XYZ file of N, CA and C in Angstrom:
555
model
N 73.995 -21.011 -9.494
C 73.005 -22.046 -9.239
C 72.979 -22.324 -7.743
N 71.690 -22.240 -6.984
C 71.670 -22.530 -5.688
C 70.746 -23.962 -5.534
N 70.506 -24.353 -4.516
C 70.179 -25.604 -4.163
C 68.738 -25.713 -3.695
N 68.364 -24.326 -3.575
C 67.331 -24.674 -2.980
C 65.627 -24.516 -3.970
N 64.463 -24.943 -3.789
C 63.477 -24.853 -4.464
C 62.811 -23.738 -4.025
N 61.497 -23.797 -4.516
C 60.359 -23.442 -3.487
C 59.736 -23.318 -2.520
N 59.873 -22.567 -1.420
C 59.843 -22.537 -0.170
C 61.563 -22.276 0.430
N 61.743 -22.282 0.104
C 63.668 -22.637 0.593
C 64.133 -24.190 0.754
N 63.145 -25.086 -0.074
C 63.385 -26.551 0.883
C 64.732 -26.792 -0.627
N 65.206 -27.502 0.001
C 66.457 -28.233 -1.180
C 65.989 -28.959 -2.508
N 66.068 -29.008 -3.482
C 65.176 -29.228 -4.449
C 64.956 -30.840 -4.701
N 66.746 -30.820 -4.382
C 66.794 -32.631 -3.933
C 67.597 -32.909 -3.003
N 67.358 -33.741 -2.280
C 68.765 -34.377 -1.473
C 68.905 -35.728 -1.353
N 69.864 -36.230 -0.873
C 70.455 -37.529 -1.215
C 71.692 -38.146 -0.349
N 72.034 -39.073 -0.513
C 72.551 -39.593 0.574
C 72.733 -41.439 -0.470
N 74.217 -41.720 0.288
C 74.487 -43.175 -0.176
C 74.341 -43.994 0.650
N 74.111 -45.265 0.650
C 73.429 -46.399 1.600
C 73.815 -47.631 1.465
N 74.315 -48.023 2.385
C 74.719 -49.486 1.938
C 73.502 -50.589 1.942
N 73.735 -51.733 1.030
C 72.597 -52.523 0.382
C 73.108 -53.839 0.577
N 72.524 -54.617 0.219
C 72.899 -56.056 -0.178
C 73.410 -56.140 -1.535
N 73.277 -55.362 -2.321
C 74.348 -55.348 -3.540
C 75.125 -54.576 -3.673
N 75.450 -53.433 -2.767
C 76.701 -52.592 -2.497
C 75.857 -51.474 -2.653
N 76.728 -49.978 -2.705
C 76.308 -49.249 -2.090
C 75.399 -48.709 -3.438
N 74.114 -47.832 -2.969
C 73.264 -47.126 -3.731
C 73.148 -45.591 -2.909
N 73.294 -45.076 -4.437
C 72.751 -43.376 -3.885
C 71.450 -43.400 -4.232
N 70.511 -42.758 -2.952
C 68.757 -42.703 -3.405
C 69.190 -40.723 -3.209
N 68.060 -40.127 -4.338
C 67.834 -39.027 -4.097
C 66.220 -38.535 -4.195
N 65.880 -37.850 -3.574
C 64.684 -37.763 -3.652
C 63.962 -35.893 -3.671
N 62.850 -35.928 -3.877
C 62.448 -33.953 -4.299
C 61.298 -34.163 -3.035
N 60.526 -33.560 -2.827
C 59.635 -32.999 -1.942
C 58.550 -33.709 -2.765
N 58.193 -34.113 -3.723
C 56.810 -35.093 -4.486
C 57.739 -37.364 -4.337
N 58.802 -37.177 -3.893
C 59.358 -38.280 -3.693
C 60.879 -39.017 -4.239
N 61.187 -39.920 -3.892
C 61.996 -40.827 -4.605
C 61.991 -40.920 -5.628
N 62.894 -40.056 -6.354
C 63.655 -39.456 -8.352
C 64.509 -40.355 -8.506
N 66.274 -41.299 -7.799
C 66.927 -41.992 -8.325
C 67.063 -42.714 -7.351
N 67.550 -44.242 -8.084
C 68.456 -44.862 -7.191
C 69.442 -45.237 -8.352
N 70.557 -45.137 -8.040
C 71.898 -45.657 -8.794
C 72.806 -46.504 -7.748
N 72.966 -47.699 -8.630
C 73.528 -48.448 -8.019
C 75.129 -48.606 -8.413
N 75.947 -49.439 -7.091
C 77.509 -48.652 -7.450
C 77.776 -47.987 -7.183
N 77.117 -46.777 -6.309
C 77.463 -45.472 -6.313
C 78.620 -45.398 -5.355
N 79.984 -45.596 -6.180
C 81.557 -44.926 -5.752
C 81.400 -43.634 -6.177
N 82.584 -42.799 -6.138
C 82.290 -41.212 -6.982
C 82.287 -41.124 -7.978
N 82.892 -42.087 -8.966
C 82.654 -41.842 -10.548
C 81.085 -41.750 -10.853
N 80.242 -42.663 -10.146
C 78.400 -42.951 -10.692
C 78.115 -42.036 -9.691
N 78.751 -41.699 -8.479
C 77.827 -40.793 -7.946
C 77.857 -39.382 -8.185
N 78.757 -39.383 -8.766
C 78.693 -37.795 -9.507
C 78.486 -37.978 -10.803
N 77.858 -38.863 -11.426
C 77.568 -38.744 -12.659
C 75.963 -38.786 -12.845
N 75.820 -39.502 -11.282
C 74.065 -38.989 -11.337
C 73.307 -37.977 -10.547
N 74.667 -37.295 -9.795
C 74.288 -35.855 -9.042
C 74.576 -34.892 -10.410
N 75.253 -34.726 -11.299
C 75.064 -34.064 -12.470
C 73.810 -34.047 -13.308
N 73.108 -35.586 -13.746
C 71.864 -35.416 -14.382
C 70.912 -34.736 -13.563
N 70.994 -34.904 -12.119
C 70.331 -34.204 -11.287
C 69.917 -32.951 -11.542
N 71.742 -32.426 -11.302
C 71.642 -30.864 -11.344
C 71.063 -30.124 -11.973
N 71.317 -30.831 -13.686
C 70.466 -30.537 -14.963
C 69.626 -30.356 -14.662
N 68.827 -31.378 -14.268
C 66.895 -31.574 -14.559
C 66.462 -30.550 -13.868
N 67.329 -30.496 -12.735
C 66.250 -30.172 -11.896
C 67.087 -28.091 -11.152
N 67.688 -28.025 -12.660
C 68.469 -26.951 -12.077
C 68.943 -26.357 -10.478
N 69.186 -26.603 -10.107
C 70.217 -26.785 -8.655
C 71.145 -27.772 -7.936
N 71.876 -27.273 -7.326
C 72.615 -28.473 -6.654
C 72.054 -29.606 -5.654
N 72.059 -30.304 -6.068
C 71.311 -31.534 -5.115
C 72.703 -31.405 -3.452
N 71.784 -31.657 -2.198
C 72.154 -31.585 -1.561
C 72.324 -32.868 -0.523
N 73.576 -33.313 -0.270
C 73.785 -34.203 0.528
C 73.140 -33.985 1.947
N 71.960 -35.112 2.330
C 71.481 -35.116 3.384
C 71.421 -36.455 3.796
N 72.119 -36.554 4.704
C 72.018 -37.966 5.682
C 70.876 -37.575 7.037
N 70.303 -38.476 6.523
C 69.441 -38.440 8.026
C 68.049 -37.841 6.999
N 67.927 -37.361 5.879
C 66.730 -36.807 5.620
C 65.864 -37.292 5.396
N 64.785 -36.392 6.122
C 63.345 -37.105 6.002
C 62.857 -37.268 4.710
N 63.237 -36.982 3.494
C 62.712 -37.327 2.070
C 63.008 -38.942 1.896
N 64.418 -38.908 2.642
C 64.774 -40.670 2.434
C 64.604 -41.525 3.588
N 64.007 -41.326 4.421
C 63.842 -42.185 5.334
C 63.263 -43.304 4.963
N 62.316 -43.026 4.519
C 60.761 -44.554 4.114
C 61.897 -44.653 3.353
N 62.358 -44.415 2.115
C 63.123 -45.336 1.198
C 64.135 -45.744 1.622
N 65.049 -45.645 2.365
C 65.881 -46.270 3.281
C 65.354 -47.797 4.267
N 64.171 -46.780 4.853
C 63.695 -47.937 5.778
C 63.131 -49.396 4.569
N 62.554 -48.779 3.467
C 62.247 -50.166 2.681
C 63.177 -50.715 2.280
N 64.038 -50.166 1.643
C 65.313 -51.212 0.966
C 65.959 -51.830 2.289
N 66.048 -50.964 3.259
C 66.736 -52.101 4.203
C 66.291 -53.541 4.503
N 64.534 -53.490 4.535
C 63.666 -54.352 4.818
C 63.171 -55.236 3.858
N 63.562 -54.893 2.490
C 64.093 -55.781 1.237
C 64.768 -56.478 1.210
N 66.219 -55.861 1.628
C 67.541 -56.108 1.141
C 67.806 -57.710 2.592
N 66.841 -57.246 3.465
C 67.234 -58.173 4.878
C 66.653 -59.564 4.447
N 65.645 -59.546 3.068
C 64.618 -60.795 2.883
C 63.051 -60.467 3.282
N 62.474 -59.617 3.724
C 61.147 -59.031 4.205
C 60.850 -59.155 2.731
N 59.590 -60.374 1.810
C 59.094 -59.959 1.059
C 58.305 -58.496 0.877
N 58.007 -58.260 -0.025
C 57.459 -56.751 -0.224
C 57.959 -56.141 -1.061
N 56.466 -55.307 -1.902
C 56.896 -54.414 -2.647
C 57.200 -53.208 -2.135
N 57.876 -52.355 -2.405
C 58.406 -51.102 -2.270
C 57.622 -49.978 -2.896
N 56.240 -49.726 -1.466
C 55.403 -48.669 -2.163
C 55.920 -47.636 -1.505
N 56.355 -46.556 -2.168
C 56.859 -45.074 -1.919
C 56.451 -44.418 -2.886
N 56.454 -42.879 -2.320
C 56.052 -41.944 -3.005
C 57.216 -41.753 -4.001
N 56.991 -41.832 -5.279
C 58.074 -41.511 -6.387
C 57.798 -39.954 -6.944
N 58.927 -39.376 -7.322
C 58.821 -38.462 -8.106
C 59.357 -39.155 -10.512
N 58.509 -38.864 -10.655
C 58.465 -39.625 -11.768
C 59.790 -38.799 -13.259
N 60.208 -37.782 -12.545
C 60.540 -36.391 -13.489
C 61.755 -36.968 -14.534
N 62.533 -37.981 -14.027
C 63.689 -37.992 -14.790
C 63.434 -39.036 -16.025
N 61.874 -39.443 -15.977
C 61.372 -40.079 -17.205
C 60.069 -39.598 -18.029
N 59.493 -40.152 -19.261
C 58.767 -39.356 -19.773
C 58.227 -40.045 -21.005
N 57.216 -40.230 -21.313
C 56.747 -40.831 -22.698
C 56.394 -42.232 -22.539
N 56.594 -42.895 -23.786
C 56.824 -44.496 -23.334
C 57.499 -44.862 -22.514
N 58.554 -44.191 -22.131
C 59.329 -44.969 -20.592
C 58.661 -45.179 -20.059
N 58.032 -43.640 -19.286
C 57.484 -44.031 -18.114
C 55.637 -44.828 -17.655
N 55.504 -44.617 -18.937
C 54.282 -45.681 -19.201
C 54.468 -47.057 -19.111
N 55.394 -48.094 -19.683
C 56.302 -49.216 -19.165
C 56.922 -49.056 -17.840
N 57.423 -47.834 -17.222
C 57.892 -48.174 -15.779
C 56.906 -48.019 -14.830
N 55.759 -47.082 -15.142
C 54.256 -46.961 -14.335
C 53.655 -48.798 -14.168
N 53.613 -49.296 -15.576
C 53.060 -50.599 -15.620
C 53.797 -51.896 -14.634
N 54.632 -51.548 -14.936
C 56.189 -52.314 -14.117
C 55.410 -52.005 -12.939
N 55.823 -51.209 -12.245
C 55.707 -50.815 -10.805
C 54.218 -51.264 -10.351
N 53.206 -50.933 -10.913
C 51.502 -51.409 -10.569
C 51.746 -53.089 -10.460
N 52.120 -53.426 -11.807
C 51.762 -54.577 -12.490
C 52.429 -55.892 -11.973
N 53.804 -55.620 -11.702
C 54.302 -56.889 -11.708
C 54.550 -57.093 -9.710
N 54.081 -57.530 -9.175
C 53.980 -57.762 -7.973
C 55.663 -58.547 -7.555
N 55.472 -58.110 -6.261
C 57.270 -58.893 -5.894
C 56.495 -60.441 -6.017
N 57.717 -60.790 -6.001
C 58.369 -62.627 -6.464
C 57.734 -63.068 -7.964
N 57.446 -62.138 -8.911
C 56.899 -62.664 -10.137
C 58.045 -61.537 -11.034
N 57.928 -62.624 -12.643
C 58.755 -61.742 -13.120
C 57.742 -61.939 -14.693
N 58.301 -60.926 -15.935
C 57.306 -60.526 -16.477
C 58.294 -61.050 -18.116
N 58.093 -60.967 -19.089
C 58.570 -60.899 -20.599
C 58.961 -59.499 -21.041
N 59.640 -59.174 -21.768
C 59.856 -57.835 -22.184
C 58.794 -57.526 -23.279
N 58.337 -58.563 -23.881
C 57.047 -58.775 -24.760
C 55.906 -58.539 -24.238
N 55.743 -59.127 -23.069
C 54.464 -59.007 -22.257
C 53.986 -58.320 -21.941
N 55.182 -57.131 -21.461
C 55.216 -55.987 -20.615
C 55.072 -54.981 -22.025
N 55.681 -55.111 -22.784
C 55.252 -53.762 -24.166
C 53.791 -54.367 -24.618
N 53.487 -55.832 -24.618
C 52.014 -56.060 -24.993
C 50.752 -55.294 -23.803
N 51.028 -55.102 -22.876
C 50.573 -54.279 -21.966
C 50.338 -53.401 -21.655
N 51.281 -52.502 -22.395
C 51.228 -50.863 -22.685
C 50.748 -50.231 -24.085
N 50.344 -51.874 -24.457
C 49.521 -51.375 -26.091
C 50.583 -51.273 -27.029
N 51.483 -51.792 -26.878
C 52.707 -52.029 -27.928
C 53.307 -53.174 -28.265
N 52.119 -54.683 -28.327
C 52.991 -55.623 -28.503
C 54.421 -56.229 -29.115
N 54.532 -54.904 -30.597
C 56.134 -55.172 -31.053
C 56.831 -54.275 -30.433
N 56.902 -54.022 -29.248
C 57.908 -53.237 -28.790
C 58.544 -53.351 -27.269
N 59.181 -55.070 -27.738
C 59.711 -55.429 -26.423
C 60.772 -54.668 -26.798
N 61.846 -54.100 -28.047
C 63.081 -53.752 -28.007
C 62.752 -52.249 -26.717
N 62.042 -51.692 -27.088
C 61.385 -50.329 -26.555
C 61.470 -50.170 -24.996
N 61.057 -51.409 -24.751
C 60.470 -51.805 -23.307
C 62.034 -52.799 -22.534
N 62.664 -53.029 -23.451
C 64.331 -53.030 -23.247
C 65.185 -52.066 -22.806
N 64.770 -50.904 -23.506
C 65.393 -49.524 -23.586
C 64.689 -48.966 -22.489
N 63.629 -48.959 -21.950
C 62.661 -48.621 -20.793
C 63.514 -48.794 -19.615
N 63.795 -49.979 -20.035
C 64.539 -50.844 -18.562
C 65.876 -49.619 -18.459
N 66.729 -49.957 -19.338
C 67.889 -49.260 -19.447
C 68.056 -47.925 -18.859
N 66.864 -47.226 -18.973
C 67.065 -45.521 -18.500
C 65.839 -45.596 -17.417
N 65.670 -46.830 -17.122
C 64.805 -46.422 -15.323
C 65.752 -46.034 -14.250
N 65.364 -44.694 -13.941
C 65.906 -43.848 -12.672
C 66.167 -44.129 -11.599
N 64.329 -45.202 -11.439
C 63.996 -45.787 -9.571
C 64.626 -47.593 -9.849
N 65.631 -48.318 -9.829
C 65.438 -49.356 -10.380
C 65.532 -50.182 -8.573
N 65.496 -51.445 -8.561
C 64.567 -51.717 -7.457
C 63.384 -51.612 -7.169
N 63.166 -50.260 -6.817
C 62.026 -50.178 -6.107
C 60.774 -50.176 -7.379
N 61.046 -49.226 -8.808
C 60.679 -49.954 -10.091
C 61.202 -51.198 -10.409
N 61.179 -52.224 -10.482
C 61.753 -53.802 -10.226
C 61.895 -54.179 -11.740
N 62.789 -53.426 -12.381
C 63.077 -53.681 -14.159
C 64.036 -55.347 -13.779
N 64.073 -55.606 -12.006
C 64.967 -57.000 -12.644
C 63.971 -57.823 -12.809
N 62.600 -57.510 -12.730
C 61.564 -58.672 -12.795
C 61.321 -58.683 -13.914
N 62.516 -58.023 -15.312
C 61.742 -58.185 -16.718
C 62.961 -59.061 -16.919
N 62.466 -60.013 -17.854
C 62.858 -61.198 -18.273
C 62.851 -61.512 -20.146
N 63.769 -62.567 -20.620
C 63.336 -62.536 -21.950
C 62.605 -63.719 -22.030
N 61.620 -63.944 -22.913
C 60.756 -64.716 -22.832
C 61.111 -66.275 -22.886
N 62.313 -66.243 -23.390
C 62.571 -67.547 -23.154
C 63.591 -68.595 -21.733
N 63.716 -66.883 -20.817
C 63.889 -67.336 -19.456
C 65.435 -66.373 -19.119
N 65.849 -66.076 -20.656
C 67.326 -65.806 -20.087
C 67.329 -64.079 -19.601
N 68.146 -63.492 -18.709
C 68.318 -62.559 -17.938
C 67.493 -61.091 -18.754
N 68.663 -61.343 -20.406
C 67.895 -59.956 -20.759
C 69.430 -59.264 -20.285
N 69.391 -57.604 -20.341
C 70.245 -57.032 -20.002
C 69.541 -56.098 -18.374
N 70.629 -55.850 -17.835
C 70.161 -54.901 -16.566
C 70.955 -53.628 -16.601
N 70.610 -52.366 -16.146
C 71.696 -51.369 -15.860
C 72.858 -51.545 -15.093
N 72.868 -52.030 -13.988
C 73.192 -52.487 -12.824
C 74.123 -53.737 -12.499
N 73.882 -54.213 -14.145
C 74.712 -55.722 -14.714
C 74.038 -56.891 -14.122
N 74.898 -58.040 -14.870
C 73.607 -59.348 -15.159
C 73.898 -59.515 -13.604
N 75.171 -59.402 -12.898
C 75.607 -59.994 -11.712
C 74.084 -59.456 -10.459
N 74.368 -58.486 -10.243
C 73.433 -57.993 -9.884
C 71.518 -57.970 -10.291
N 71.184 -58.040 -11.169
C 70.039 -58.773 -11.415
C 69.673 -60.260 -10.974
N 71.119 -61.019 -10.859
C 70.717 -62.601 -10.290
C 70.861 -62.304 -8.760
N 71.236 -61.585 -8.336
C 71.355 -60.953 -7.076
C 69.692 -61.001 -7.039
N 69.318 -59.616 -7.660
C 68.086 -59.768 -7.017
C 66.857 -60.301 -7.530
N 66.935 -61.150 -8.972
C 66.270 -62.302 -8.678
C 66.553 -63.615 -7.823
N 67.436 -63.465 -7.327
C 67.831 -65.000 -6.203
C 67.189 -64.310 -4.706
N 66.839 -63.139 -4.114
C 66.622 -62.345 -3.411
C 65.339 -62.736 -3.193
N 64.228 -62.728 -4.046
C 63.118 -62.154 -4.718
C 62.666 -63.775 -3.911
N 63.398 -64.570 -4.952
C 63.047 -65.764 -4.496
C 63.075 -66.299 -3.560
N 64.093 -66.202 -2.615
C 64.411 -66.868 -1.321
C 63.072 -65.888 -0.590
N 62.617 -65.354 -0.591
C 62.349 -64.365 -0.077
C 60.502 -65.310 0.121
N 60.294 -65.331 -1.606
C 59.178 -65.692 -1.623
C 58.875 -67.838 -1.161
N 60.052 -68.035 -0.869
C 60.257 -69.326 -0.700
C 59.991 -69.360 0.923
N 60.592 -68.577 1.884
C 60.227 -68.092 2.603
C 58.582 -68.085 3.437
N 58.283 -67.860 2.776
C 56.818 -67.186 2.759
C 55.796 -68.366 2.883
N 56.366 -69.039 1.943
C 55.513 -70.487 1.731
C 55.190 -71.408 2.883
């Protein structure tokens, strides 16, 4: 297995970054930004340079400094500092598929920074009103999270819901979100 794609360019590369919630590995393909995993010590970061490898048959290649991650670097930094804003980047969509990524497409259009959404609302949206459990599970296996903003899904009666990333971190960046948009005012 070699690393590289089409053209000779690397199929992915990637690089870890420090955040306001600790460190994240972003990796990204030549169509855009495929993961962010958060946590990324070596246990998660080799556990999501492996799904990598899978998908996308080759070795993902450590690149610091690469131009695939720059804009996504430069936005989360400018997030993470309090700069309201959504995080428009070019995504590569590959490591999802079906109803996921129809709930994480909607997510990403739909729910604008400093607002947050129902897990009901958000499956009533995608034409599935009984399928907030669905749109739970959506959350759970989103690839891009941040910059897809699964912490802006909420349970309808206000409480957190579950996050990948853990509840700690979701009040992270709903308290973020907010100061942010408090800010603004």
């Amino acid at each position: 297995m070699n690393s590289y794609g089409v053209g000779g360019e690397p199929a992915v590369e990637w690089d870890v970054v420090d955040s306001g919630i600790g460190p994240l590995l972003l990796a990204a393909t030549a169509t855009g930004l495929v993961t962010v995993a958060f946590h990324a010590r070596p246990a998660v970061r080799d556990a999501a340079l492996d799904r990598l490898r899978t998908r996308f048959g080759a070795e993902p290649v450590a690149a610091p400094g690469s131009a695939r991650l720059a804009e996504p670097i430069r936005g989360l930094a400018a997030y993470f500092a309090g700069e309201p804003r959504d995080l428009d980047l070019a995504l590569d969509w590959s490591l999802t598929s079906g109803f996921h990524r129809e709930v994480l497409r909607e997510l990403a259009s739909g729910v604008p920074y400093g607002t947050v959404v129902g897990y009901g609302e958000l499956a009533a949206r995608v034409g599935r009103p009984e399928g907030a459990q669905a749109v739970g599970a959506a959350m759970g296996a989103n690839p891009l999270p941040v910059v897809v903003p699964c912490h802006r899904v909420v349970e309808s009666d206000g409480g957190l819901g579950g996050f990948s990333g853990g509840l700690e971190t979701k009040r992270q960046l709903l308290a973020l979100d907010a100061a942010s948009r408090c800010s603004r005012a």
